[in-house]
């Protein structure tokens, strides 16, 4: 397979767009290669190699915008796509907020650049051996060990040139434990790493804890009575809280004026224990934004104070808020000062929540959902697994009500998160 | 597109080669401004080989050489021998020959689409003053697959759907933002989507009335309640509550349904089917005549008058369970392998009237719209409720703030005591299970006992 020259492909597309009459343009060429070994029903099942390449085009003419993406990179297909893009843009309403990046430069090479099927096979076999030896009731319904290499080159008519070559290992598993006719809830764990061989497979991403805890969940019991108490969120459950916050400070809510935080920069919106910052060099993450900006390190929360919103270039020009580019992933909550064991001991009555199964929170943050992979905490001790327990609360108030942050964290690549103890959730 | 012939001579097992094109268009308008105006086209060739008990898969972009992709998949299957010998039951050898391409209205130009969206935005702004925001999202996707298998299948399949989400946002009495969404979905392209004021005025008027009621909404009381689920929710109930636990790969993965075939899992009033392509004489929104393994698709009766009858199967799960394949193996994108997925899942209508079902509730809730849902191997399900009302003394009362419905599907379905005589289908959103998937859901109104989240 001849190597695709991403810069040449992006440059050719950019020139064709400008020749077509676009005043401003952005072209992005992308090549992704995946090597993946799959687990199904506790055994290795499938080996795959996939390759995709895409060309993403964005053009502006008279303040009118359109975008397209194609996988056929032949000259005829590209010319047809550019012509169709021009027609799309011509029919769009003019909007002075439309723009493309200018003067941005990045050249990022990061992570393992070559797949290694032997390493992937060793990880799969190691995980299956651990399951058979330590958690035999666990059925790994599916799982995978993988290597991805994603290369991109993005050019704009404003002179931006952003290239990346990001390699990463991946490991994940999910399933449920079974004991006779009793089964645990479905659970899973996984993430991306620069060094998969650094530790046994079960030591990555909380996989061992997930499998051991699933076995303890085959005999769950419902709550005896409604109560209001503390919740301890595992890192996987903290993700829901952070994704809600990120939605609140991003384009759609800012443009639609439905964000709770549009006017709260500089104010405390969360517990003083919370510090949320970027790590755009995390495994599998490239420090560039979708609208072709390099993404410097960023602090969202410091001591609970909101430092910034994150509108894109378009969102910024639409709302008048400062433009703050962010990468597609790579976020971290700083470790706290409380060891996890002490954090749990501090809970008189509450629930350790593995994950929430819930509807989308309302724009105001109200939510209710079923707590999954979860255990009752009584008198500081983690007790029996729970079934059919619902929690109700409000995301904004949960951010404010963080009472403790664990020393320990799980690093999945996209997220590096601790356990959080939060007060005042209602359980039924 | 042309399909490569899957060469059975290469291996002793099963092979499939799929030329797959996925086209999507996404247009998002927020208060008249075009936030997104994008189309994508992803095309490629994939091959999957089953040899010596293992699978090999490969996919390449564009009009790649099908034989080369097949060779790579074959090599991958053989490379799995490093894990030792493995033999399983032989895969079923069904095959299919045919072409199924939906012929909708002629496609609209990009300008036509944007003009229709602009007109709809203007209509909403003029008719519903006081809204904080109007968001309109148009989504269209067109899947075209040409499949060849070593069992003799040669098939061309096409699935098209178009969606429009209308989102109204305002604020409640406390000044907090609140929203409601009206999803409109059709089989076909944007041209098949009727966005005219004449058609949409009535449903949008109702949504606006519900939004005004929601401004004064009260929290749901957490706990077990009698709930009347409107048809839009019954489809979700079918899909999440018992649909996923009846996918045979989930069954083999430890779902509690594995031991329940032939046993009662619902009241007599509940019959649930995953339809392949037709129901009641009409072609459904996601018609699957042949799946992505080349198996002829047939209806899978999951629950018949309350008794669990069977599961949805691929070739491999059918072999493992000793069942017949149902043509339920579907791949979302060109680089995806087929997995057991639902197609058009529904609870069948009964004989009650919705008004009578509400009148029969002394204390409970009327649940009218849902946002998302999740299922579990235990059959415990949940879905978000973003439009609901209290019922007192058989009458609809105050609106309820966003909440969540949950329960054990089997326990909930056993409490069903009324099923309405109407039927509503929809195909908005995606089903998520390793890959996304377009599916449709249908159902009548259903009355049952289930848990609502709240204080």
mmCIF file of N, CA, C and O in Angstrom, chain B residues 158-206:
data_model
loop_
_atom_site.group_PDB
_atom_site.id
_atom_site.type_symbol
_atom_site.label_atom_id
_atom_site.label_comp_id
_atom_site.label_asym_id
_atom_site.label_seq_id
_atom_site.Cartn_x
_atom_site.Cartn_y
_atom_site.Cartn_z
ATOM 1 N N UNK B 158 -30.054 -1.140 0.643
ATOM 2 C CA UNK B 158 -29.941 0.293 0.890
ATOM 3 C C UNK B 158 -30.921 0.682 1.988
ATOM 4 O O UNK B 158 -32.089 0.265 1.961
ATOM 5 N N UNK B 159 -30.440 1.425 2.951
ATOM 6 C CA UNK B 159 -31.319 1.958 4.010
ATOM 7 C C UNK B 159 -31.092 3.458 4.077
ATOM 8 O O UNK B 159 -29.956 3.925 4.132
ATOM 9 N N UNK B 160 -32.191 4.191 4.069
ATOM 10 C CA UNK B 160 -32.133 5.645 4.115
ATOM 11 C C UNK B 160 -33.068 6.136 5.200
ATOM 12 O O UNK B 160 -34.214 5.664 5.291
ATOM 13 N N UNK B 161 -32.617 7.084 5.980
ATOM 14 C CA UNK B 161 -33.557 7.729 6.896
ATOM 15 C C UNK B 161 -33.202 9.202 7.018
ATOM 16 O O UNK B 161 -32.041 9.591 6.883
ATOM 17 N N UNK B 162 -34.212 9.993 7.320
ATOM 18 C CA UNK B 162 -34.024 11.430 7.529
ATOM 19 C C UNK B 162 -34.713 11.817 8.825
ATOM 20 O O UNK B 162 -35.770 11.263 9.165
ATOM 21 N N UNK B 163 -34.118 12.777 9.513
ATOM 22 C CA UNK B 163 -34.613 13.196 10.821
ATOM 23 C C UNK B 163 -34.613 14.704 10.911
ATOM 24 O O UNK B 163 -33.753 15.361 10.339
ATOM 25 N N UNK B 164 -35.555 15.229 11.654
ATOM 26 C CA UNK B 164 -35.495 16.633 12.041
ATOM 27 C C UNK B 164 -35.800 16.706 13.530
ATOM 28 O O UNK B 164 -36.829 16.180 13.982
ATOM 29 N N UNK B 165 -34.903 17.293 14.280
ATOM 30 C CA UNK B 165 -35.164 17.566 15.696
ATOM 31 C C UNK B 165 -35.512 19.047 15.824
ATOM 32 O O UNK B 165 -34.748 19.905 15.378
ATOM 33 N N UNK B 166 -36.639 19.312 16.437
ATOM 34 C CA UNK B 166 -37.011 20.691 16.770
ATOM 35 C C UNK B 166 -36.892 20.823 18.280
ATOM 36 O O UNK B 166 -37.547 20.089 19.019
ATOM 37 N N UNK B 167 -36.043 21.743 18.732
ATOM 38 C CA UNK B 167 -35.808 21.905 20.169
ATOM 39 C C UNK B 167 -36.225 23.312 20.576
ATOM 40 O O UNK B 167 -35.689 24.297 20.056
ATOM 41 N N UNK B 168 -37.194 23.392 21.475
ATOM 42 C CA UNK B 168 -37.604 24.680 22.042
ATOM 43 C C UNK B 168 -37.005 24.796 23.442
ATOM 44 O O UNK B 168 -37.108 23.863 24.246
ATOM 45 N N UNK B 169 -36.419 25.958 23.745
ATOM 46 C CA UNK B 169 -35.901 26.209 25.094
ATOM 47 C C UNK B 169 -36.523 27.484 25.644
ATOM 48 O O UNK B 169 -36.681 28.476 24.927
ATOM 49 N N UNK B 170 -36.880 27.427 26.890
ATOM 50 C CA UNK B 170 -37.341 28.626 27.590
ATOM 51 C C UNK B 170 -36.830 28.525 29.017
ATOM 52 O O UNK B 170 -35.868 27.805 29.279
ATOM 53 N N UNK B 171 -37.418 29.251 29.941
ATOM 54 C CA UNK B 171 -36.971 29.106 31.322
ATOM 55 C C UNK B 171 -38.174 28.906 32.230
ATOM 56 O O UNK B 171 -39.295 29.318 31.910
ATOM 57 N N UNK B 172 -37.930 28.246 33.338
ATOM 58 C CA UNK B 172 -39.020 27.962 34.272
ATOM 59 C C UNK B 172 -39.187 29.106 35.266
ATOM 60 O O UNK B 172 -38.535 30.153 35.159
ATOM 61 N N UNK B 173 -40.046 28.883 36.236
ATOM 62 C CA UNK B 173 -40.344 29.952 37.197
ATOM 63 C C UNK B 173 -39.119 30.373 37.997
ATOM 64 O O UNK B 173 -39.049 31.481 38.512
ATOM 65 N N UNK B 174 -38.161 29.457 38.116
ATOM 66 C CA UNK B 174 -36.943 29.768 38.872
ATOM 67 C C UNK B 174 -35.857 30.384 37.977
ATOM 68 O O UNK B 174 -34.739 30.634 38.425
ATOM 69 N N UNK B 175 -36.172 30.617 36.714
ATOM 70 C CA UNK B 175 -35.191 31.179 35.793
ATOM 71 C C UNK B 175 -34.229 30.156 35.232
ATOM 72 O O UNK B 175 -33.254 30.510 34.564
ATOM 73 N N UNK B 176 -34.509 28.873 35.463
ATOM 74 C CA UNK B 176 -33.624 27.815 34.945
ATOM 75 C C UNK B 176 -34.038 27.442 33.522
ATOM 76 O O UNK B 176 -35.232 27.437 33.205
ATOM 77 N N UNK B 177 -33.057 27.098 32.673
ATOM 78 C CA UNK B 177 -33.417 26.705 31.311
ATOM 79 C C UNK B 177 -34.153 25.363 31.281
ATOM 80 O O UNK B 177 -33.802 24.448 32.018
ATOM 81 N N UNK B 178 -35.178 25.284 30.459
ATOM 82 C CA UNK B 178 -35.872 24.012 30.231
ATOM 83 C C UNK B 178 -36.052 23.842 28.726
ATOM 84 O O UNK B 178 -36.111 24.811 27.979
ATOM 85 N N UNK B 179 -36.153 22.579 28.300
ATOM 86 C CA UNK B 179 -36.223 22.280 26.871
ATOM 87 C C UNK B 179 -37.237 21.184 26.591
ATOM 88 O O UNK B 179 -37.533 20.364 27.463
ATOM 89 N N UNK B 180 -37.705 21.158 25.374
ATOM 90 C CA UNK B 180 -38.428 19.990 24.861
ATOM 91 C C UNK B 180 -37.995 19.747 23.414
ATOM 92 O O UNK B 180 -37.644 20.691 22.696
ATOM 93 N N UNK B 181 -38.045 18.504 23.024
ATOM 94 C CA UNK B 181 -37.592 18.106 21.690
ATOM 95 C C UNK B 181 -38.720 17.385 20.975
ATOM 96 O O UNK B 181 -39.379 16.515 21.549
ATOM 97 N N UNK B 182 -38.953 17.760 19.710
ATOM 98 C CA UNK B 182 -39.888 17.016 18.869
ATOM 99 C C UNK B 182 -39.069 16.339 17.771
ATOM 100 O O UNK B 182 -38.535 17.001 16.873
ATOM 101 N N UNK B 183 -38.918 15.009 17.829
ATOM 102 C CA UNK B 183 -38.194 14.314 16.755
ATOM 103 C C UNK B 183 -39.152 13.888 15.651
ATOM 104 O O UNK B 183 -40.213 13.330 15.920
ATOM 105 N N UNK B 184 -38.776 14.171 14.420
ATOM 106 C CA UNK B 184 -39.602 13.783 13.269
ATOM 107 C C UNK B 184 -38.723 12.917 12.369
ATOM 108 O O UNK B 184 -37.661 13.364 11.935
ATOM 109 N N UNK B 185 -39.124 11.689 12.136
ATOM 110 C CA UNK B 185 -38.264 10.793 11.360
ATOM 111 C C UNK B 185 -39.058 10.139 10.234
ATOM 112 O O UNK B 185 -40.253 9.870 10.378
ATOM 113 N N UNK B 186 -38.377 9.907 9.118
ATOM 114 C CA UNK B 186 -39.010 9.211 7.980
ATOM 115 C C UNK B 186 -38.005 8.284 7.322
ATOM 116 O O UNK B 186 -36.790 8.451 7.475
ATOM 117 N N UNK B 187 -38.521 7.339 6.590
ATOM 118 C CA UNK B 187 -37.685 6.542 5.694
ATOM 119 C C UNK B 187 -37.432 7.383 4.451
ATOM 120 O O UNK B 187 -38.363 8.000 3.915
ATOM 121 N N UNK B 188 -36.169 7.464 4.017
ATOM 122 C CA UNK B 188 -35.878 8.236 2.819
ATOM 123 C C UNK B 188 -34.931 9.376 3.109
ATOM 124 O O UNK B 188 -34.146 9.325 4.064
ATOM 125 N N UNK B 189 -35.022 10.406 2.287
ATOM 126 C CA UNK B 189 -34.103 11.539 2.384
ATOM 127 C C UNK B 189 -34.841 12.752 2.943
ATOM 128 O O UNK B 189 -36.023 12.673 3.283
ATOM 129 N N UNK B 190 -34.141 13.891 2.987
ATOM 130 C CA UNK B 190 -34.787 15.128 3.432
ATOM 131 C C UNK B 190 -36.028 15.422 2.594
ATOM 132 O O UNK B 190 -36.990 16.018 3.076
ATOM 133 N N UNK B 191 -36.000 14.995 1.340
ATOM 134 C CA UNK B 191 -37.145 15.271 0.462
ATOM 135 C C UNK B 191 -38.415 14.583 0.959
ATOM 136 O O UNK B 191 -39.529 15.049 0.710
ATOM 137 N N UNK B 192 -38.234 13.476 1.675
ATOM 138 C CA UNK B 192 -39.388 12.728 2.181
ATOM 139 C C UNK B 192 -39.878 13.264 3.523
ATOM 140 O O UNK B 192 -40.877 12.786 4.059
ATOM 141 N N UNK B 193 -39.141 14.222 4.070
ATOM 142 C CA UNK B 193 -39.477 14.786 5.378
ATOM 143 C C UNK B 193 -40.378 15.998 5.163
ATOM 144 O O UNK B 193 -39.980 16.969 4.520
ATOM 145 N N UNK B 194 -41.569 15.946 5.669
ATOM 146 C CA UNK B 194 -42.527 17.038 5.484
ATOM 147 C C UNK B 194 -42.327 18.079 6.587
ATOM 148 O O UNK B 194 -42.719 17.859 7.734
ATOM 149 N N UNK B 195 -41.706 19.194 6.244
ATOM 150 C CA UNK B 195 -41.459 20.240 7.230
ATOM 151 C C UNK B 195 -42.371 21.445 7.012
ATOM 152 O O UNK B 195 -42.094 22.544 7.484
ATOM 153 N N UNK B 196 -43.473 21.228 6.314
ATOM 154 C CA UNK B 196 -44.365 22.349 6.024
ATOM 155 C C UNK B 196 -45.088 22.796 7.283
ATOM 156 O O UNK B 196 -45.329 22.011 8.209
ATOM 157 N N UNK B 197 -45.433 24.067 7.311
ATOM 158 C CA UNK B 197 -46.144 24.629 8.462
ATOM 159 C C UNK B 197 -47.477 23.917 8.664
ATOM 160 O O UNK B 197 -47.901 23.685 9.805
ATOM 161 N N UNK B 198 -48.115 23.562 7.559
ATOM 162 C CA UNK B 198 -49.417 22.891 7.674
ATOM 163 C C UNK B 198 -49.298 21.594 8.472
ATOM 164 O O UNK B 198 -50.159 21.259 9.274
ATOM 165 N N UNK B 199 -48.230 20.864 8.209
ATOM 166 C CA UNK B 199 -48.053 19.573 8.870
ATOM 167 C C UNK B 199 -47.534 19.730 10.291
ATOM 168 O O UNK B 199 -47.954 18.995 11.199
ATOM 169 N N UNK B 200 -46.621 20.674 10.481
ATOM 170 C CA UNK B 200 -45.938 20.750 11.778
ATOM 171 C C UNK B 200 -46.639 21.648 12.792
ATOM 172 O O UNK B 200 -46.325 21.593 13.987
ATOM 173 N N UNK B 201 -47.561 22.475 12.345
ATOM 174 C CA UNK B 201 -48.184 23.421 13.279
ATOM 175 C C UNK B 201 -48.823 22.699 14.462
ATOM 176 O O UNK B 201 -48.625 23.098 15.626
ATOM 177 N N UNK B 202 -49.554 21.643 14.179
ATOM 178 C CA UNK B 202 -50.257 20.959 15.277
ATOM 179 C C UNK B 202 -49.288 20.322 16.274
ATOM 180 O O UNK B 202 -49.396 20.577 17.487
ATOM 181 N N UNK B 203 -48.316 19.499 15.824
ATOM 182 C CA UNK B 203 -47.406 18.931 16.830
ATOM 183 C C UNK B 203 -46.552 19.977 17.533
ATOM 184 O O UNK B 203 -46.254 19.823 18.721
ATOM 185 N N UNK B 204 -46.163 21.038 16.819
ATOM 186 C CA UNK B 204 -45.345 22.057 17.486
ATOM 187 C C UNK B 204 -46.189 22.885 18.464
ATOM 188 O O UNK B 204 -45.685 23.305 19.515
ATOM 189 N N UNK B 205 -47.456 23.111 18.112
ATOM 190 C CA UNK B 205 -48.348 23.780 19.081
ATOM 191 C C UNK B 205 -48.425 22.963 20.365
ATOM 192 O O UNK B 205 -48.373 23.501 21.473
ATOM 193 N N UNK B 206 -48.559 21.636 20.195
ATOM 194 C CA UNK B 206 -48.648 20.772 21.386
ATOM 195 C C UNK B 206 -47.341 20.818 22.175
ATOM 196 O O UNK B 206 -47.349 20.887 23.402
#
